[in-house]
Amino acid sequence: MKKIVLFALSVGVTLAAAAQKDELKEASKSFKKGDAAQTLTILESVSATIGSAEDRYQADYYSMLADASLQLAQAGEIDRYAAAIEAYEALIAVE
């Protein structure tokens, strides 16, 4: 019974990591197209579980979050500057 539970847990963790990776790829594509708002929407779906991700995925997440927030702030959404700063600080902490 213990083996079955451990197996199920490992499969769940693997699937969650793959889902995070896919979401980050989708956010990256959206950002490259210049759609910062869509990028932030995609990143919000990953935000709850990013703390348990590998450092490289966390770095990608915080980098895109900071860049997208900064882009929106420069476009006139002044309140996004604080979010960009927080994301850059988190990126520095991860790296």
CSV table of N, CA and C in Angstrom, one decimal:
chain,number,residue,atom,x,y,z
A,1,MET,N,0.8,-1.2,0.0
A,1,MET,CA,0.0,0.0,0.0
A,1,MET,C,0.9,1.3,0.0
A,2,LYS,N,1.9,1.2,0.8
A,2,LYS,CA,2.8,2.3,0.9
A,2,LYS,C,3.5,2.6,-0.5
A,3,LYS,N,3.8,1.6,-1.2
A,3,LYS,CA,4.4,1.8,-2.5
A,3,LYS,C,3.5,2.4,-3.5
A,4,ILE,N,2.2,2.1,-3.4
A,4,ILE,CA,1.2,2.6,-4.3
A,4,ILE,C,1.0,4.1,-4.1
A,5,VAL,N,1.0,4.5,-2.8
A,5,VAL,CA,0.8,5.9,-2.4
A,5,VAL,C,2.0,6.7,-2.9
A,6,LEU,N,3.2,6.2,-2.7
A,6,LEU,CA,4.4,6.9,-3.1
A,6,LEU,C,4.5,7.0,-4.6
A,7,PHE,N,4.1,6.0,-5.3
A,7,PHE,CA,4.0,6.0,-6.8
A,7,PHE,C,3.1,7.1,-7.3
A,8,ALA,N,1.9,7.1,-6.7
A,8,ALA,CA,0.8,8.1,-7.1
A,8,ALA,C,1.3,9.5,-6.8
A,9,LEU,N,2.0,9.7,-5.7
A,9,LEU,CA,2.5,11.0,-5.3
A,9,LEU,C,3.6,11.4,-6.3
A,10,SER,N,4.5,10.5,-6.7
A,10,SER,CA,5.6,10.9,-7.6
A,10,SER,C,5.0,11.2,-9.0
A,11,VAL,N,4.0,10.5,-9.4
A,11,VAL,CA,3.3,10.8,-10.7
A,11,VAL,C,2.7,12.1,-10.6
A,12,GLY,N,2.0,12.4,-9.5
A,12,GLY,CA,1.4,13.7,-9.4
A,12,GLY,C,2.4,14.9,-9.4
A,13,VAL,N,3.5,14.7,-8.8
A,13,VAL,CA,4.5,15.8,-8.8
A,13,VAL,C,5.1,15.9,-10.2
A,14,THR,N,5.3,14.9,-10.9
A,14,THR,CA,5.8,14.9,-12.2
A,14,THR,C,4.9,15.6,-13.2
A,15,LEU,N,3.6,15.3,-13.0
A,15,LEU,CA,2.6,16.0,-13.9
A,15,LEU,C,2.5,17.5,-13.6
A,16,ALA,N,2.6,17.8,-12.3
A,16,ALA,CA,2.5,19.2,-11.9
A,16,ALA,C,3.7,20.0,-12.5
A,17,ALA,N,4.9,19.4,-12.4
A,17,ALA,CA,6.1,20.1,-13.0
A,17,ALA,C,5.9,20.2,-14.5
A,18,ALA,N,5.4,19.2,-15.2
A,18,ALA,CA,5.2,19.3,-16.6
A,18,ALA,C,4.2,20.4,-17.0
A,19,ALA,N,3.2,20.5,-16.2
A,19,ALA,CA,2.1,21.6,-16.4
A,19,ALA,C,2.7,23.0,-16.2
A,20,GLN,N,3.6,23.1,-15.2
A,20,GLN,CA,4.2,24.4,-14.9
A,20,GLN,C,5.1,24.8,-16.1
A,21,LYS,N,5.8,23.8,-16.6
A,21,LYS,CA,6.8,24.0,-17.7
A,21,LYS,C,6.0,24.5,-19.0
A,22,ASP,N,4.8,23.8,-19.2
A,22,ASP,CA,4.0,24.2,-20.4
A,22,ASP,C,3.4,25.6,-20.2
A,23,GLU,N,3.0,25.9,-19.0
A,23,GLU,CA,2.4,27.3,-18.8
A,23,GLU,C,3.5,28.3,-19.0
A,24,LEU,N,4.7,28.0,-18.5
A,24,LEU,CA,5.8,29.0,-18.7
A,24,LEU,C,6.2,29.2,-20.2
A,25,LYS,N,6.1,28.1,-20.9
A,25,LYS,CA,6.4,28.2,-22.4
A,25,LYS,C,5.3,29.1,-23.0
A,26,GLU,N,4.1,28.8,-22.7
A,26,GLU,CA,2.9,29.6,-23.2
A,26,GLU,C,3.1,31.1,-22.9
A,27,ALA,N,3.5,31.4,-21.6
A,27,ALA,CA,3.7,32.8,-21.2
A,27,ALA,C,4.8,33.4,-22.0
A,28,SER,N,5.9,32.7,-22.2
A,28,SER,CA,7.0,33.2,-23.0
A,28,SER,C,6.6,33.5,-24.4
A,29,LYS,N,5.8,32.7,-25.0
A,29,LYS,CA,5.3,33.0,-26.4
A,29,LYS,C,4.5,34.2,-26.4
A,30,SER,N,3.6,34.3,-25.4
A,30,SER,CA,2.8,35.5,-25.3
A,30,SER,C,3.6,36.8,-25.2
A,31,PHE,N,4.6,36.7,-24.3
A,31,PHE,CA,5.4,37.9,-24.1
A,31,PHE,C,6.2,38.3,-25.3
A,32,LYS,N,6.7,37.3,-26.1
A,32,LYS,CA,7.4,37.6,-27.3
A,32,LYS,C,6.6,38.2,-28.3
A,33,LYS,N,5.3,37.9,-28.3
A,33,LYS,CA,4.3,38.5,-29.2
A,33,LYS,C,4.0,40.0,-28.8
A,34,GLY,N,4.4,40.4,-27.6
A,34,GLY,CA,4.2,41.7,-27.1
A,34,GLY,C,2.9,41.9,-26.3
A,35,ASP,N,2.3,40.8,-25.9
A,35,ASP,CA,1.1,40.8,-25.1
A,35,ASP,C,1.4,40.6,-23.6
A,36,ALA,N,1.8,41.7,-23.0
A,36,ALA,CA,2.2,41.6,-21.6
A,36,ALA,C,1.0,41.3,-20.7
A,37,ALA,N,-0.2,41.8,-21.0
A,37,ALA,CA,-1.3,41.5,-20.1
A,37,ALA,C,-1.7,40.0,-20.2
A,38,GLN,N,-1.6,39.4,-21.4
A,38,GLN,CA,-1.9,38.0,-21.5
A,38,GLN,C,-0.8,37.2,-20.8
A,39,THR,N,0.4,37.6,-20.8
A,39,THR,CA,1.5,37.0,-20.1
A,39,THR,C,1.2,36.9,-18.6
A,40,LEU,N,0.8,38.0,-18.1
A,40,LEU,CA,0.5,38.1,-16.6
A,40,LEU,C,-0.7,37.2,-16.3
A,41,THR,N,-1.6,37.1,-17.2
A,41,THR,CA,-2.8,36.2,-16.9
A,41,THR,C,-2.3,34.8,-16.9
A,42,ILE,N,-1.5,34.4,-17.8
A,42,ILE,CA,-1.0,33.0,-17.8
A,42,ILE,C,-0.1,32.7,-16.6
A,43,LEU,N,0.7,33.7,-16.2
A,43,LEU,CA,1.6,33.5,-15.0
A,43,LEU,C,0.8,33.4,-13.7
A,44,GLU,N,-0.3,34.0,-13.7
A,44,GLU,CA,-1.2,33.9,-12.5
A,44,GLU,C,-1.6,32.5,-12.2
A,45,SER,N,-1.8,31.7,-13.2
A,45,SER,CA,-2.2,30.3,-13.0
A,45,SER,C,-1.0,29.5,-12.5
A,46,VAL,N,0.2,29.9,-12.6
A,46,VAL,CA,1.3,29.2,-12.1
A,46,VAL,C,1.8,29.7,-10.7
A,47,SER,N,1.3,30.9,-10.3
A,47,SER,CA,1.8,31.6,-9.1
A,47,SER,C,1.7,30.7,-7.8
A,48,ALA,N,0.7,30.0,-7.7
A,48,ALA,CA,0.4,29.2,-6.5
A,48,ALA,C,1.4,28.1,-6.3
A,49,THR,N,2.0,27.6,-7.3
A,49,THR,CA,2.8,26.4,-7.2
A,49,THR,C,4.3,26.7,-7.6
A,50,ILE,N,4.6,27.9,-7.9
A,50,ILE,CA,6.0,28.2,-8.4
A,50,ILE,C,7.0,28.0,-7.3
A,51,GLY,N,6.6,28.2,-6.1
A,51,GLY,CA,7.6,28.0,-5.0
A,51,GLY,C,8.2,26.7,-4.9
A,52,SER,N,7.5,25.7,-5.4
A,52,SER,CA,8.0,24.3,-5.3
A,52,SER,C,8.7,23.9,-6.6
A,53,ALA,N,8.8,24.7,-7.6
A,53,ALA,CA,9.4,24.4,-8.8
A,53,ALA,C,10.9,24.5,-8.7
A,54,GLU,N,11.6,23.9,-9.7
A,54,GLU,CA,13.1,24.0,-9.8
A,54,GLU,C,13.5,25.5,-10.0
A,55,ASP,N,14.7,25.8,-9.6
A,55,ASP,CA,15.2,27.2,-9.6
A,55,ASP,C,15.1,27.8,-11.0
A,56,ARG,N,15.4,27.0,-12.0
A,56,ARG,CA,15.4,27.6,-13.4
A,56,ARG,C,14.0,28.0,-13.8
A,57,TYR,N,13.0,27.2,-13.4
A,57,TYR,CA,11.6,27.6,-13.7
A,57,TYR,C,11.2,28.8,-12.9
A,58,GLN,N,11.6,28.8,-11.6
A,58,GLN,CA,11.3,30.0,-10.8
A,58,GLN,C,12.0,31.3,-11.4
A,59,ALA,N,13.2,31.1,-11.9
A,59,ALA,CA,13.9,32.3,-12.5
A,59,ALA,C,13.1,32.7,-13.8
A,60,ASP,N,12.7,31.8,-14.6
A,60,ASP,CA,11.9,32.1,-15.8
A,60,ASP,C,10.6,32.8,-15.4
A,61,TYR,N,10.0,32.3,-14.4
A,61,TYR,CA,8.7,32.9,-14.0
A,61,TYR,C,8.9,34.3,-13.5
A,62,TYR,N,9.8,34.5,-12.6
A,62,TYR,CA,10.0,35.9,-12.1
A,62,TYR,C,10.6,36.9,-13.1
A,63,SER,N,11.4,36.4,-14.0
A,63,SER,CA,11.9,37.2,-15.1
A,63,SER,C,10.7,37.7,-16.0
A,64,MET,N,9.9,36.8,-16.4
A,64,MET,CA,8.7,37.1,-17.3
A,64,MET,C,7.8,38.0,-16.5
A,65,LEU,N,7.5,37.7,-15.2
A,65,LEU,CA,6.6,38.5,-14.4
A,65,LEU,C,7.1,39.9,-14.3
A,66,ALA,N,8.4,40.1,-14.0
A,66,ALA,CA,9.0,41.4,-13.9
A,66,ALA,C,9.0,42.2,-15.2
A,67,ASP,N,9.4,41.5,-16.3
A,67,ASP,CA,9.4,42.2,-17.6
A,67,ASP,C,8.0,42.6,-18.1
A,68,ALA,N,7.0,41.7,-17.9
A,68,ALA,CA,5.7,42.0,-18.3
A,68,ALA,C,5.1,43.1,-17.5
A,69,SER,N,5.3,43.1,-16.2
A,69,SER,CA,4.8,44.2,-15.3
A,69,SER,C,5.5,45.5,-15.7
A,70,LEU,N,6.8,45.5,-16.0
A,70,LEU,CA,7.5,46.7,-16.3
A,70,LEU,C,6.9,47.3,-17.7
A,71,GLN,N,6.7,46.4,-18.6
A,71,GLN,CA,6.1,46.8,-19.9
A,71,GLN,C,4.8,47.5,-19.7
A,72,LEU,N,3.9,46.9,-18.9
A,72,LEU,CA,2.6,47.5,-18.6
A,72,LEU,C,2.8,48.8,-17.9
A,73,ALA,N,3.7,48.9,-17.0
A,73,ALA,CA,3.9,50.1,-16.2
A,73,ALA,C,4.4,51.3,-17.1
A,74,GLN,N,5.2,50.9,-18.1
A,74,GLN,CA,5.7,51.9,-19.0
A,74,GLN,C,4.6,52.4,-20.0
A,75,ALA,N,3.6,51.5,-20.2
A,75,ALA,CA,2.5,51.8,-21.0
A,75,ALA,C,1.4,52.7,-20.3
A,76,GLY,N,1.6,52.9,-19.0
A,76,GLY,CA,0.7,53.8,-18.3
A,76,GLY,C,0.1,53.2,-17.1
A,77,GLU,N,0.2,51.9,-16.8
A,77,GLU,CA,-0.3,51.3,-15.6
A,77,GLU,C,0.7,51.5,-14.5
A,78,ILE,N,0.8,52.7,-13.9
A,78,ILE,CA,1.8,53.0,-13.0
A,78,ILE,C,1.9,52.1,-11.8
A,79,ASP,N,0.8,51.5,-11.3
A,79,ASP,CA,0.8,50.6,-10.2
A,79,ASP,C,1.6,49.3,-10.5
A,80,ARG,N,1.9,49.0,-11.7
A,80,ARG,CA,2.7,47.8,-12.1
A,80,ARG,C,4.2,48.0,-11.7
A,81,TYR,N,4.7,49.2,-11.5
A,81,TYR,CA,6.1,49.3,-11.1
A,81,TYR,C,6.4,48.6,-9.9
A,82,ALA,N,5.6,48.6,-8.9
A,82,ALA,CA,5.8,47.9,-7.6
A,82,ALA,C,5.9,46.4,-7.8
A,83,ALA,N,5.0,45.9,-8.7
A,83,ALA,CA,5.0,44.5,-9.0
A,83,ALA,C,6.3,44.1,-9.7
A,84,ALA,N,6.7,44.9,-10.6
A,84,ALA,CA,8.0,44.7,-11.4
A,84,ALA,C,9.2,44.6,-10.4
A,85,ILE,N,9.2,45.6,-9.5
A,85,ILE,CA,10.3,45.6,-8.5
A,85,ILE,C,10.4,44.4,-7.7
A,86,GLU,N,9.2,44.0,-7.2
A,86,GLU,CA,9.1,42.8,-6.3
A,86,GLU,C,9.5,41.5,-7.1
A,87,ALA,N,9.1,41.4,-8.4
A,87,ALA,CA,9.5,40.3,-9.2
A,87,ALA,C,11.0,40.3,-9.5
A,88,TYR,N,11.6,41.4,-9.7
A,88,TYR,CA,13.0,41.5,-9.9
A,88,TYR,C,13.8,41.1,-8.7
A,89,GLU,N,13.3,41.5,-7.5
A,89,GLU,CA,13.9,41.1,-6.3
A,89,GLU,C,13.8,39.6,-6.0
A,90,ALA,N,12.7,39.0,-6.4
A,90,ALA,CA,12.5,37.6,-6.2
A,90,ALA,C,13.4,36.9,-7.2
A,91,LEU,N,13.6,37.4,-8.4
A,91,LEU,CA,14.5,36.8,-9.4
A,91,LEU,C,15.9,36.8,-8.9
A,92,ILE,N,16.4,37.9,-8.3
A,92,ILE,CA,17.7,38.0,-7.7
A,92,ILE,C,17.9,37.0,-6.6
A,93,ALA,N,16.9,36.8,-5.8
A,93,ALA,CA,16.9,35.9,-4.7
A,93,ALA,C,17.0,34.4,-5.2
A,94,VAL,N,16.4,34.1,-6.3
A,94,VAL,CA,16.4,32.7,-6.8
A,94,VAL,C,17.7,32.4,-7.5
A,95,GLU,N,18.3,33.4,-8.2
A,95,GLU,CA,19.5,33.2,-8.8
A,95,GLU,C,20.7,33.4,-7.9
